Each structure stands twice: as C-alpha cells, then as structure tokens.
Amino acid sequence: MKRAPGPCEVTMMDRCAAMREAMHEPELRARLFAGSFGMRMQAHRVLTDGRASRYPYPSQLGSRVKNPYLTSGISDNLMEFNAVIVKGSEAAVRQLQILQQIVDRQMESQERLWPLTMPPALVYKDDLDFLSYNCSRPDQKDFYHYLVGKYGIKSLLMGGVHVGYGLDKQLLEEIYRRFYQDKYRRQADFQNHLYFKLAQGFYRWRWLFTYLFGASPVATSVKDIVAPELEHQVRSLRNSKYGFTNLPNEQVDYSSLDAYINSLADYLENGTYQNFHEYFGPVCLHGRTNNLEKTINDGVQYISMRGFDTDPFSKAGISEDTLNFLELVMIYTLLTETPDDMADKVKVATERNEQAALQEPTAQEDWMKEEGLDFVNQLEAFCEEYDAPRKYRLALKFVQRRIEDPSLTIAGQMASKMENGTMLSFGLKVANDRYLELVQSSQPLAVIAKGYSVTAQELIRAAIVLGIQVWLDHGARFNVGNHEELLPADVDLPLEEGPQQYLLNLFPEVGN
C-alpha cells in the first residue's frame, strides 16, 4: 500500500500560532491536559531462587485468548498486563497495579513477579533453552516460535512497559474544525498527520527518555551470554540496537508520514514482518484494528511508545511522574512547529538514542546536559503560559534533577545495586517486599482499598479475571458489549455464590 504525498504545507506557522492562542480558552486548556493512556506491561514469573518459573500459566486467570487484560508473552512465564484506556497518569498507574496484584494472588507461593527489565542472571545461564519454546498459548504459539527463530530468545525476554497515548477526542475535533478543515478534507487525514507529529516528537527526544528512564544494565556475570560485544556497563540494553528492536536492515522510516506508511506497508506486504505485531518500533501509529491500511483510512486513534524499561522503584513498573512528563512533551509537540529538516533530525535522533542507551549508567555527555536543560526551560515556560496543573510542574522538576545529576536516573540508582555481578539480590528483595505487603493485606485489591469497599474490590477482581471490562470513577462501571452495569464504590453485597457467579448472573452472555 503506497501513499501519495499530502497537501502542501503553506500556512503551518500561522495555524500553529492561532492554535496556541486558542488553547488559552479555559475549556480547551482543560482538554489539552486531559489525554488518555492505555498501558501494556510484561513481567517474568520467577522462583524465589532467581530461576525462571516452570509452573504453568495460572489456570485461575482464565483464557489467555479471550481475556483482554491478562495473558502471556513469548514464554508462558512472561506475564502480559493490558490495561483499559483511562484518562490521566494516576488512573493508568493504578490499572497496572491492580492487574499485578490479581496475578500475584494467583501465582504459586514460590513464584514472584520479577521487577526488572532484564531477567535474573540465572535465567540466562540455565533457562534459555526451556524459555525458547515454553509457549502453549494456542493463538500465538507458531508466531512466537517464528520470532524466537528470527530474533533469538535473549532480546525477546526483556520486560518493559508500552505506553499508549491519545489526545482528548473533543479537543481533536475542535482543532480540526477551527484550524485544519481547509487543509485536510477528512478529519481522519488530519489525525494521521497530527499523531505522526507527536510520534516524531517522541522520536526526536527519545534519547532523553532513555537517559532519564532507561533501566536495563547488563549483569556482568552474564555479559558474555547477553551482549559479548559490549566492553562496559550500559544504561538501557533494551533501547539499544542489542535490545527490543527489529533487525538493522528492517527499520521503519520516521522521516515523514508517507515514508513511515510506505516502509511499514512494504515490510508487511513482502513478508519481512509476518504481521503487524512483529513491528517493534520505538513509537507506532494505531487505529481501531491492526490493519495498517484501515488505520490510515479511518484515522489514527493513538500512538504507542515502547521505549520504557521496567522501573523497579515504582510498584506499577512505571511512575506517574514519567507519564506526566511524557504527556507534557506530547502537548508541547502538539502546539509547536515541526522543523523543516525532520529527515536530518530523525537520523541524529537515532544516533543520540543509541549513545544514551549504551552509555555508562552514571555518565553524561556535555550536550545531553545542555540540550536537556534547555528543553526543560522551554517546557517550564510552556507550563507557565498555559497554567499547567501542578503535577506536570513537579514531574519537570524531577526530570531537571536527573539531568543535573545522572546518578539520580533509574539506571544511575540501579548501578549501585549490583552485587557479585548480578541484580538478583536487589530484584528479589523488591519482589519479596511487594509480595509480602500484598499477602499481609486483608484487602482483595490493596491499591484501591481506600476508595472501594471489600465487595467492590472482589467484584472488580472477578470481572478482570472473567474478561469483563471495568472502569473506576467514583464507583465501578462494568461492560460487556452493549450491556453496562454501574455499582457504587461503597457497595455491600453478601455475594453468597461468590463474586464470579454474581457477575455471571449479571452478565449471562459471558458464560455463553
């Protein structure tokens, strides 16, 4: 599927200036800071001795094929958490915590959720052959075996967080109606260009995200297994050419929207990528389906960013500060002009990210500090101009401190945790502490215990296991197809047949 060039860029500066001015209107400004997040995370089930768990996927979690929330990845012991789309960083982080707490309670007593991107060193030493073909998920088994054969198991075992981000839909409609209706005949075309603009914004600053949030150093005891080419410790193996990425000669082109669409379409059509899920790019355009042609025709709905290592210092694997900073960068990109020389900037951005990823965790080039702080100053001015909520300003201060002192970055903090050439002691301590905290809690879902009754928590947990969609907002909204039920946060029911049966009675279509 080839795409012809779009309309000429004739009044972009004027449009951008007018759009920036309009965002001072209270209603539009509120919607500017009301983006949505859809989170996806992968984490290993490991044993308390640091070996890969060989227990089967927990049967109490239901069908891996049908459940939209909980499934497994390249190996049965690589848990995959898929959260519903929610507004704001707080709700997004809470969603991931809920899913992890549900899984924690269903695992064997000897199992833990591993809190780092890189599996324990013992996994690399003793379990790679087992993990290479430990996939029994019927709908993905053949595809995953194909991936292992092409890319090798080591890079595919890395955990991490994928962040989906979408602008407020009414904001999009208003921007299109006021400023772009004469430029793009269809709103779908406008959304394609606008979301690609955000994608390029993330790509340009990817090196900074890797510097700030990269967290996959290589255990020195297994360096010869994981990355024998490396001569020193690194900040983020996952975000480097040795990590979670497609082959060097099979990279999608981010220099323009047309280049992106055409290069990705070519790889899909000629079989370079077996399907859309084989595309591991750092940022990706998404529609309502995984069909590229339909996505472009119907209009991009959101972008997903894969460049986030698992943050061991956040219970969710990613922090609210990280998401708030990301959203601030997205909003800033939305309201600023795209440089004319984007093709050159994309090339430079690729090189800079590689440098940041393969740098020592506490190292920093002069240009990183200079350009990072200059960007922070621009974002601070942006926050002042649009009276950004306090959480964005706090996130920016957090970022500024990490730019000024690389030892405060996630990788910088992890550098001091290595013992005897591994991160095993650190990782297991974090995993055990979280497990014990959960086990000792009397609440079904401790993360929402302050706002929801025990009954509500039990029903929310049961709904997720059954694959019933549930949203939390001053109560719980359950949904299956066109059938929706609302329950207050303080609901108190006897649940004599148990929470699952109560929901099956409420939604008989689930049992069918």
CSV table of C-alpha atoms in Angstrom, one decimal, residues 14-481:
chain,number,residue,atom,x,y,z
A,14,ASP,CA,0.0,30.8,11.2
A,15,ARG,CA,-2.0,27.7,12.1
A,16,CYS,CA,0.3,26.8,14.9
A,17,ALA,CA,0.2,30.3,16.3
A,18,ALA,CA,-3.6,30.5,16.1
A,19,MET,CA,-3.9,27.1,17.7
A,20,ARG,CA,-1.6,28.1,20.6
A,21,GLU,CA,-3.6,31.3,21.2
A,22,ALA,CA,-6.9,29.3,21.2
A,23,MET,CA,-5.5,27.0,23.9
A,24,HIS,CA,-5.8,29.8,26.4
A,25,GLU,CA,-9.5,29.4,26.4
A,26,PRO,CA,-10.4,27.7,29.6
A,27,GLU,CA,-12.4,24.8,28.1
A,28,LEU,CA,-9.7,24.0,25.5
A,29,ARG,CA,-6.9,24.4,28.0
A,30,ALA,CA,-8.6,21.8,30.3
A,31,ARG,CA,-8.9,19.4,27.4
A,32,LEU,CA,-5.3,20.0,26.5
A,33,PHE,CA,-4.3,18.3,29.8
A,34,ALA,CA,-6.9,15.5,29.5
A,35,GLY,CA,-5.1,12.9,27.4
A,36,SER,CA,-5.7,9.2,27.8
A,37,PHE,CA,-3.3,6.3,28.5
A,38,GLY,CA,-3.5,2.7,27.6
A,39,MET,CA,-0.8,0.7,29.3
A,40,ARG,CA,0.8,-2.7,28.5
A,41,MET,CA,3.5,-4.3,30.5
A,42,GLN,CA,5.4,-7.6,30.5
A,43,ALA,CA,7.0,-9.1,33.7
A,44,HIS,CA,8.5,-12.5,34.4
A,45,ARG,CA,7.3,-15.1,36.8
A,46,VAL,CA,10.4,-16.2,38.6
A,47,LEU,CA,11.1,-18.6,41.5
A,48,THR,CA,12.4,-17.3,44.8
A,49,ASP,CA,15.9,-18.6,43.9
A,50,GLY,CA,16.0,-16.5,40.7
A,51,ARG,CA,15.3,-19.2,38.2
A,52,ALA,CA,12.6,-19.0,35.6
A,53,SER,CA,9.3,-20.4,36.9
A,54,ARG,CA,8.3,-23.6,35.2
A,55,TYR,CA,4.8,-23.7,36.7
A,56,PRO,CA,2.1,-23.5,34.1
A,57,TYR,CA,0.2,-20.3,33.4
A,58,PRO,CA,-2.2,-19.8,36.4
A,59,SER,CA,-5.4,-21.5,35.4
A,60,GLN,CA,-7.4,-19.3,37.7
A,61,LEU,CA,-6.7,-16.3,35.4
A,62,GLY,CA,-9.0,-17.7,32.7
A,63,SER,CA,-8.4,-17.9,29.0
A,64,ARG,CA,-5.3,-16.2,27.6
A,65,VAL,CA,-7.0,-16.0,24.3
A,66,LYS,CA,-10.2,-14.3,25.4
A,67,ASN,CA,-9.1,-12.2,28.4
A,68,PRO,CA,-8.3,-8.6,27.2
A,69,TYR,CA,-6.4,-7.9,30.4
A,70,LEU,CA,-4.2,-10.9,31.3
A,71,THR,CA,-2.3,-13.2,29.0
A,72,SER,CA,1.3,-14.4,28.4
A,73,GLY,CA,4.1,-13.3,26.1
A,74,ILE,CA,6.9,-15.0,24.2
A,75,SER,CA,7.0,-17.6,27.0
A,76,ASP,CA,4.3,-18.8,29.3
A,77,ASN,CA,6.1,-17.4,32.3
A,78,LEU,CA,6.3,-13.9,30.8
A,79,MET,CA,3.1,-12.3,32.1
A,80,GLU,CA,1.4,-9.6,29.9
A,81,PHE,CA,-0.8,-7.0,31.5
A,82,ASN,CA,-3.1,-5.0,29.3
A,83,ALA,CA,-4.9,-2.1,31.0
A,84,VAL,CA,-8.1,-0.4,29.8
A,85,ILE,CA,-7.7,3.1,28.3
A,86,VAL,CA,-8.1,5.7,31.1
A,87,LYS,CA,-7.6,9.5,31.5
A,88,GLY,CA,-4.6,10.7,33.4
A,89,SER,CA,-1.4,9.2,34.8
A,90,GLU,CA,-2.8,8.3,38.3
A,91,ALA,CA,-5.6,6.1,36.8
A,92,ALA,CA,-3.1,4.5,34.3
A,93,VAL,CA,-0.6,3.5,37.0
A,94,ARG,CA,-3.4,2.3,39.3
A,95,GLN,CA,-4.6,0.0,36.5
A,96,LEU,CA,-1.2,-1.7,36.2
A,97,GLN,CA,-1.0,-2.2,39.9
A,98,ILE,CA,-4.5,-3.8,40.0
A,99,LEU,CA,-3.5,-6.3,37.3
A,100,GLN,CA,-0.3,-7.2,39.0
A,101,GLN,CA,-2.0,-7.7,42.4
A,102,ILE,CA,-4.5,-10.0,40.8
A,103,VAL,CA,-1.7,-12.1,39.3
A,104,ASP,CA,0.4,-12.1,42.5
A,105,ARG,CA,-2.5,-13.7,44.4
A,106,GLN,CA,-2.9,-16.4,41.8
A,107,MET,CA,0.7,-17.5,41.5
A,108,GLU,CA,2.3,-20.3,43.4
A,109,SER,CA,3.8,-19.5,46.8
A,110,GLN,CA,7.3,-20.0,45.4
A,111,GLU,CA,6.7,-17.5,42.5
A,112,ARG,CA,7.3,-13.8,42.3
A,113,LEU,CA,6.8,-11.1,39.7
A,114,TRP,CA,10.3,-10.0,38.6
A,115,PRO,CA,10.5,-6.2,38.9
A,116,LEU,CA,13.3,-5.6,36.3
A,117,THR,CA,13.5,-5.4,32.5
A,118,MET,CA,16.3,-7.9,32.3
A,119,PRO,CA,15.6,-11.4,33.7
A,120,PRO,CA,17.8,-12.7,36.5
A,121,ALA,CA,21.3,-13.8,35.6
A,122,LEU,CA,20.4,-17.4,36.4
A,123,VAL,CA,17.7,-17.4,33.7
A,124,TYR,CA,20.4,-16.6,31.1
A,125,LYS,CA,22.7,-19.2,32.5
A,126,ASP,CA,20.2,-22.1,32.9
A,127,ASP,CA,16.8,-21.5,31.4
A,128,LEU,CA,17.2,-20.1,27.8
A,129,ASP,CA,16.6,-23.4,26.1
A,130,PHE,CA,13.5,-24.0,28.1
A,131,LEU,CA,12.1,-20.5,27.6
A,132,SER,CA,12.7,-20.6,23.8
A,133,TYR,CA,9.8,-22.9,23.3
A,134,ASN,CA,7.8,-22.6,26.5
A,135,CYS,CA,4.8,-21.2,24.8
A,136,SER,CA,1.5,-23.0,25.0
A,137,ARG,CA,-0.8,-20.1,24.0
A,138,PRO,CA,-2.8,-21.6,21.1
A,139,ASP,CA,-3.4,-18.4,19.2
A,140,GLN,CA,0.3,-17.2,19.3
A,141,LYS,CA,2.4,-20.4,19.6
A,142,ASP,CA,3.5,-20.6,16.0
A,143,PHE,CA,4.1,-16.9,15.7
A,144,TYR,CA,6.2,-16.7,18.9
A,145,HIS,CA,8.3,-19.7,17.7
A,146,TYR,CA,8.9,-17.8,14.5
A,147,LEU,CA,10.1,-14.7,16.4
A,148,VAL,CA,12.5,-16.8,18.5
A,149,GLY,CA,13.9,-18.3,15.4
A,150,LYS,CA,14.4,-14.9,13.8
A,151,TYR,CA,15.5,-12.7,16.7
A,152,GLY,CA,16.7,-15.1,19.3
A,153,ILE,CA,15.2,-15.5,22.7
A,154,LYS,CA,17.5,-13.1,24.6
A,155,SER,CA,16.2,-9.9,23.3
A,156,LEU,CA,12.6,-11.1,23.3
A,157,LEU,CA,12.8,-11.9,27.0
A,158,MET,CA,13.2,-8.3,28.1
A,159,GLY,CA,10.3,-6.9,30.0
A,160,GLY,CA,9.1,-3.4,29.8
A,161,VAL,CA,6.2,-1.0,29.5
A,162,HIS,CA,4.4,0.1,26.3
A,163,VAL,CA,2.6,3.4,26.8
A,164,GLY,CA,-0.4,4.2,24.5
A,165,TYR,CA,-1.3,7.9,24.4
A,166,GLY,CA,-4.3,9.7,22.8
A,167,LEU,CA,-5.4,13.3,22.9
A,168,ASP,CA,-8.9,14.2,24.1
A,169,LYS,CA,-11.3,13.5,21.3
A,170,GLN,CA,-13.3,16.7,21.6
A,171,LEU,CA,-10.0,18.7,21.6
A,172,LEU,CA,-9.1,16.9,18.3
A,173,GLU,CA,-12.5,17.7,16.8
A,174,GLU,CA,-12.2,21.4,17.8
A,175,ILE,CA,-8.7,21.8,16.5
A,176,TYR,CA,-9.7,20.2,13.2
A,177,ARG,CA,-12.8,22.3,12.8
A,178,ARG,CA,-11.1,25.6,13.6
A,179,PHE,CA,-7.7,25.3,12.0
A,180,TYR,CA,-7.3,22.4,9.7
A,181,GLN,CA,-10.7,21.8,7.9
A,182,ASP,CA,-9.5,23.7,4.9
A,183,LYS,CA,-6.2,21.8,4.8
A,184,TYR,CA,-7.5,18.3,5.2
A,185,ARG,CA,-10.7,17.1,3.5
A,186,ARG,CA,-11.3,14.5,6.1
A,187,GLN,CA,-10.7,14.5,9.9
A,188,ALA,CA,-9.0,11.1,9.5
A,189,ASP,CA,-6.3,12.6,7.3
A,190,PHE,CA,-5.8,15.4,9.9
A,191,GLN,CA,-5.5,12.9,12.7
A,192,ASN,CA,-2.9,10.9,10.8
A,193,HIS,CA,-0.7,13.9,10.3
A,194,LEU,CA,-1.3,15.2,13.9
A,195,TYR,CA,-0.5,11.9,15.6
A,196,PHE,CA,2.6,11.4,13.4
A,197,LYS,CA,3.7,14.8,14.5
A,198,LEU,CA,3.5,13.5,18.1
A,199,ALA,CA,5.3,10.3,17.1
A,200,GLN,CA,8.2,12.4,15.6
A,201,GLY,CA,8.3,14.5,18.8
A,202,PHE,CA,8.8,11.4,20.9
A,203,TYR,CA,11.4,10.1,18.4
A,204,ARG,CA,13.3,13.3,18.4
A,205,TRP,CA,13.5,13.3,22.3
A,206,ARG,CA,13.8,9.5,22.7
A,207,TRP,CA,17.4,9.9,23.8
A,208,LEU,CA,16.2,12.0,26.7
A,209,PHE,CA,13.6,9.4,27.7
A,210,THR,CA,16.3,6.7,27.5
A,211,TYR,CA,18.7,8.8,29.6
A,212,LEU,CA,16.0,9.5,32.2
A,213,PHE,CA,14.1,6.2,32.4
A,214,GLY,CA,16.5,3.7,30.9
A,215,ALA,CA,16.8,0.8,33.3
A,216,SER,CA,18.4,-2.3,31.7
A,217,PRO,CA,22.0,-2.6,32.6
A,218,VAL,CA,23.6,-6.0,31.9
A,219,ALA,CA,24.6,-8.2,34.8
A,220,THR,CA,28.3,-8.6,34.5
A,221,SER,CA,28.2,-12.3,35.3
A,222,VAL,CA,26.3,-13.0,32.1
A,223,LYS,CA,27.6,-10.3,29.8
A,224,ASP,CA,29.3,-12.9,27.6
A,225,ILE,CA,25.9,-14.5,27.1
A,226,VAL,CA,23.7,-11.4,26.7
A,227,ALA,CA,25.9,-8.9,24.9
A,228,PRO,CA,29.5,-10.1,24.4
A,229,GLU,CA,30.3,-7.2,22.1
A,230,LEU,CA,30.0,-4.7,24.9
A,231,GLU,CA,33.1,-3.6,26.8
A,232,HIS,CA,31.4,-1.6,29.6
A,233,GLN,CA,28.1,-1.4,31.5
A,234,VAL,CA,25.2,0.3,29.8
A,235,ARG,CA,22.2,2.4,30.7
A,236,SER,CA,19.5,0.6,28.6
A,237,LEU,CA,20.2,-2.5,26.6
A,238,ARG,CA,16.5,-2.8,25.8
A,239,ASN,CA,16.6,0.6,24.0
A,240,SER,CA,19.8,-0.1,22.1
A,241,LYS,CA,20.5,-2.0,18.9
A,242,TYR,CA,21.0,-5.1,21.0
A,243,GLY,CA,17.6,-4.9,22.6
A,244,PHE,CA,13.9,-5.0,21.7
A,245,THR,CA,14.1,-3.9,18.1
A,246,ASN,CA,13.8,-5.2,14.6
A,247,LEU,CA,16.9,-6.2,12.5
A,248,PRO,CA,19.1,-3.3,11.4
A,249,ASN,CA,18.1,-3.6,7.8
A,250,GLU,CA,14.4,-3.8,8.6
A,251,GLN,CA,13.8,-0.5,10.3
A,252,VAL,CA,10.8,1.7,9.6
A,253,ASP,CA,11.5,5.2,8.3
A,254,TYR,CA,10.3,8.1,10.6
A,255,SER,CA,11.4,11.0,8.3
A,256,SER,CA,7.8,11.7,7.2
A,257,LEU,CA,4.3,10.3,7.5
A,258,ASP,CA,4.5,9.0,3.9
A,259,ALA,CA,7.9,7.4,4.5
A,260,TYR,CA,6.6,5.7,7.7
A,261,ILE,CA,3.5,4.3,6.0
A,262,ASN,CA,5.2,3.2,2.8
A,263,SER,CA,8.2,1.5,4.6
A,264,LEU,CA,5.9,-0.3,7.1
A,265,ALA,CA,3.5,-1.3,4.3
A,266,ASP,CA,6.4,-2.7,2.3
A,267,TYR,CA,7.6,-4.8,5.2
A,268,LEU,CA,4.2,-6.2,5.8
A,269,GLU,CA,3.4,-6.9,2.1
A,270,ASN,CA,6.7,-8.5,1.2
A,271,GLY,CA,6.8,-10.7,4.3
A,272,THR,CA,9.7,-9.0,6.1
A,273,TYR,CA,7.3,-8.7,9.0
A,274,GLN,CA,5.0,-11.7,9.3
A,275,ASN,CA,2.3,-9.4,10.8
A,276,PHE,CA,1.8,-6.0,12.5
A,277,HIS,CA,2.9,-7.5,15.8
A,278,GLU,CA,6.4,-8.1,14.5
A,279,TYR,CA,6.9,-4.3,14.2
A,280,PHE,CA,9.0,-3.3,17.3
A,281,GLY,CA,9.5,0.3,16.5
A,282,PRO,CA,10.0,2.8,19.4
A,283,VAL,CA,6.8,4.6,18.5
A,284,CYS,CA,3.9,3.4,16.5
A,285,LEU,CA,0.6,4.7,15.0
A,286,HIS,CA,-2.5,2.8,16.0
A,287,GLY,CA,-6.1,2.6,14.8
A,288,ARG,CA,-9.1,0.5,15.9
A,289,THR,CA,-7.6,-2.6,14.3
A,290,ASN,CA,-4.1,-3.9,13.5
A,291,ASN,CA,-4.6,-3.4,9.8
A,292,LEU,CA,-2.4,-0.5,8.5
A,293,GLU,CA,-4.5,0.4,5.5
A,294,LYS,CA,-7.7,0.5,7.6
A,295,THR,CA,-5.9,2.6,10.3
A,296,ILE,CA,-4.8,5.2,7.7
A,297,ASN,CA,-8.2,5.2,6.0
A,298,ASP,CA,-10.2,5.5,9.3
A,299,GLY,CA,-7.7,7.8,11.1
A,300,VAL,CA,-5.0,7.1,13.7
A,301,GLN,CA,-6.6,6.9,17.2
A,302,TYR,CA,-3.4,6.9,19.4
A,303,ILE,CA,0.3,6.3,19.4
A,304,SER,CA,2.2,3.7,21.4
A,305,MET,CA,5.7,4.2,22.8
A,306,ARG,CA,7.8,1.1,23.6
A,307,GLY,CA,10.9,2.8,24.9
A,308,PHE,CA,10.3,2.3,28.6
A,309,ASP,CA,12.2,-0.1,30.7
A,310,THR,CA,10.5,-1.5,33.9
A,311,ASP,CA,11.1,0.9,36.7
A,312,PRO,CA,12.0,-1.1,39.8
A,313,PHE,CA,11.4,1.9,42.1
A,314,SER,CA,7.7,2.1,41.1
A,315,LYS,CA,5.3,-0.6,42.1
A,316,ALA,CA,3.5,-0.3,38.8
A,317,GLY,CA,6.7,-0.6,36.8
A,318,ILE,CA,6.3,3.0,35.6
A,319,SER,CA,5.7,6.1,37.7
A,320,GLU,CA,3.1,8.9,37.5
A,321,ASP,CA,6.0,11.4,37.1
A,322,THR,CA,7.2,9.6,34.0
A,323,LEU,CA,3.8,9.6,32.4
A,324,ASN,CA,3.2,13.3,33.3
A,325,PHE,CA,6.5,14.3,31.7
A,326,LEU,CA,5.6,12.2,28.6
A,327,GLU,CA,2.2,13.9,28.3
A,328,LEU,CA,3.8,17.3,28.8
A,329,VAL,CA,6.2,16.6,25.9
A,330,MET,CA,3.3,15.4,23.7
A,331,ILE,CA,1.3,18.6,24.4
A,332,TYR,CA,4.3,20.8,23.8
A,333,THR,CA,4.9,19.0,20.5
A,334,LEU,CA,1.2,19.4,19.5
A,335,LEU,CA,1.5,23.2,19.8
A,336,THR,CA,4.9,23.8,18.3
A,337,GLU,CA,6.0,23.7,14.7
A,338,THR,CA,7.7,20.7,13.2
A,339,PRO,CA,11.2,21.5,12.0
A,340,ASP,CA,11.7,21.6,8.2
A,341,ASP,CA,14.7,19.3,8.4
A,342,MET,CA,13.0,16.4,10.1
A,343,ALA,CA,14.7,13.8,8.0
A,344,ASP,CA,18.1,15.0,9.3
A,345,LYS,CA,16.8,15.3,12.8
A,346,VAL,CA,15.4,11.8,12.7
A,347,LYS,CA,18.9,10.5,11.7
A,348,VAL,CA,20.6,12.4,14.5
A,349,ALA,CA,17.9,11.3,17.0
A,350,THR,CA,18.6,7.6,16.2
A,351,GLU,CA,22.3,8.1,16.8
A,352,ARG,CA,21.8,10.0,20.0
A,353,ASN,CA,19.4,7.4,21.5
A,354,GLU,CA,22.0,4.7,20.8
A,355,GLN,CA,24.6,6.8,22.5
A,356,ALA,CA,22.4,7.4,25.6
A,357,ALA,CA,21.4,3.7,25.7
A,358,LEU,CA,24.9,2.3,25.5
A,359,GLN,CA,26.4,4.8,27.9
A,360,GLU,CA,27.6,4.0,31.4
A,361,PRO,CA,24.6,4.5,33.8
A,362,THR,CA,26.1,7.5,35.6
A,363,ALA,CA,27.8,9.0,32.6
A,364,GLN,CA,26.7,12.1,30.7
A,365,GLU,CA,27.9,14.0,27.6
A,366,ASP,CA,28.0,17.8,27.8
A,367,TRP,CA,25.4,18.1,25.0
A,368,MET,CA,23.0,15.9,27.0
A,369,LYS,CA,23.0,18.3,29.9
A,370,GLU,CA,22.9,21.4,27.8
A,371,GLU,CA,20.1,20.4,25.5
A,372,GLY,CA,18.2,18.6,28.2
A,373,LEU,CA,18.1,21.6,30.5
A,374,ASP,CA,17.3,23.9,27.6
A,375,PHE,CA,14.3,21.7,26.8
A,376,VAL,CA,13.3,21.8,30.4
A,377,ASN,CA,13.3,25.6,30.3
A,378,GLN,CA,11.1,25.5,27.2
A,379,LEU,CA,8.7,23.2,29.0
A,380,GLU,CA,8.7,25.3,32.1
A,381,ALA,CA,7.8,28.4,30.1
A,382,PHE,CA,5.1,26.4,28.4
A,383,CYS,CA,3.7,25.4,31.8
A,384,GLU,CA,3.6,29.0,32.9
A,385,GLU,CA,1.9,30.1,29.6
A,386,TYR,CA,-0.9,27.6,30.0
A,387,ASP,CA,-1.1,27.4,33.8
A,388,ALA,CA,-0.4,23.7,33.7
A,389,PRO,CA,-1.6,21.6,36.6
A,390,ARG,CA,0.9,21.2,39.5
A,391,LYS,CA,1.6,17.5,38.7
A,392,TYR,CA,3.3,18.5,35.4
A,393,ARG,CA,5.5,21.0,37.1
A,394,LEU,CA,6.5,18.5,39.7
A,395,ALA,CA,7.4,16.0,37.0
A,396,LEU,CA,9.5,18.6,35.3
A,397,LYS,CA,11.4,19.3,38.5
A,398,PHE,CA,12.0,15.6,38.9
A,399,VAL,CA,13.4,15.5,35.3
A,400,GLN,CA,15.6,18.6,35.9
A,401,ARG,CA,17.3,17.0,38.9
A,402,ARG,CA,18.0,13.8,36.9
A,403,ILE,CA,19.6,15.9,34.1
A,404,GLU,CA,21.7,17.8,36.5
A,405,ASP,CA,22.8,14.6,38.3
A,406,PRO,CA,22.8,11.3,36.3
A,407,SER,CA,23.2,9.2,39.4
A,408,LEU,CA,19.5,10.1,40.1
A,409,THR,CA,18.3,8.5,36.9
A,410,ILE,CA,16.8,5.0,37.2
A,411,ALA,CA,19.9,3.3,35.8
A,412,GLY,CA,22.1,5.5,37.9
A,413,GLN,CA,20.3,4.3,41.0
A,414,MET,CA,20.4,0.7,39.9
A,415,ALA,CA,24.2,0.9,39.3
A,416,SER,CA,24.8,0.7,43.0
A,417,LYS,CA,22.6,-2.3,43.5
A,418,MET,CA,24.7,-4.8,41.6
A,419,GLU,CA,26.2,-7.5,43.8
A,420,ASN,CA,28.5,-10.3,42.8
A,421,GLY,CA,27.9,-9.4,39.1
A,422,THR,CA,24.1,-9.7,39.3
A,423,MET,CA,21.0,-7.8,40.3
A,424,LEU,CA,19.5,-10.9,41.9
A,425,SER,CA,19.5,-9.7,45.5
A,426,PHE,CA,18.1,-6.3,44.6
A,427,GLY,CA,15.4,-7.8,42.3
A,428,LEU,CA,14.3,-10.5,44.7
A,429,LYS,CA,14.2,-8.0,47.7
A,430,VAL,CA,11.9,-5.7,45.7
A,431,ALA,CA,9.7,-8.7,44.6
A,432,ASN,CA,9.5,-10.3,48.0
A,433,ASP,CA,8.7,-7.0,49.7
A,434,ARG,CA,5.8,-6.4,47.4
A,435,TYR,CA,4.6,-9.9,47.7
A,436,LEU,CA,4.6,-9.8,51.5
A,437,GLU,CA,2.9,-6.5,51.6
A,438,LEU,CA,0.1,-7.9,49.4
A,439,VAL,CA,-0.2,-11.2,51.3
A,440,GLN,CA,-0.4,-9.4,54.6
A,441,SER,CA,-3.1,-7.1,53.4
A,442,SER,CA,-6.7,-8.0,54.3
A,443,GLN,CA,-7.9,-6.3,51.1
A,444,PRO,CA,-8.7,-8.1,47.8
A,445,LEU,CA,-7.1,-5.2,45.9
A,446,ALA,CA,-5.0,-3.1,48.3
A,447,VAL,CA,-4.2,-0.4,45.7
A,448,ILE,CA,-7.9,0.7,45.7
A,449,ALA,CA,-8.8,-0.2,49.3
A,450,LYS,CA,-9.1,3.4,50.4
A,451,GLY,CA,-11.9,4.2,47.9
A,452,TYR,CA,-13.7,0.9,47.4
A,453,SER,CA,-15.5,-1.5,49.7
A,454,VAL,CA,-14.3,-5.1,50.0
A,455,THR,CA,-17.4,-6.1,47.9
A,456,ALA,CA,-16.5,-3.7,45.2
A,457,GLN,CA,-12.8,-4.9,45.2
A,458,GLU,CA,-13.9,-8.5,44.9
A,459,LEU,CA,-16.2,-7.8,42.0
A,460,ILE,CA,-13.6,-5.7,40.2
A,461,ARG,CA,-11.0,-8.5,40.6
A,462,ALA,CA,-13.5,-11.2,39.4
A,463,ALA,CA,-14.5,-9.0,36.5
A,464,ILE,CA,-10.9,-8.7,35.3
A,465,VAL,CA,-10.4,-12.5,35.6
A,466,LEU,CA,-13.6,-13.1,33.6
A,467,GLY,CA,-12.5,-10.6,30.9
A,468,ILE,CA,-15.4,-8.1,31.7
A,469,GLN,CA,-14.3,-4.6,31.1
A,470,VAL,CA,-14.4,-2.4,34.2
A,471,TRP,CA,-13.7,1.4,34.7
A,472,LEU,CA,-13.2,3.0,38.0
A,473,ASP,CA,-14.6,6.5,38.6
A,474,HIS,CA,-16.5,7.2,41.8
A,475,GLY,CA,-17.7,3.6,41.5
A,476,ALA,CA,-17.3,0.7,39.1
A,477,ARG,CA,-18.7,0.5,35.6
A,478,PHE,CA,-18.8,-3.0,34.2
A,479,ASN,CA,-19.3,-3.5,30.5
A,480,VAL,CA,-19.8,-6.4,28.1
A,481,GLY,CA,-20.7,-5.4,24.5
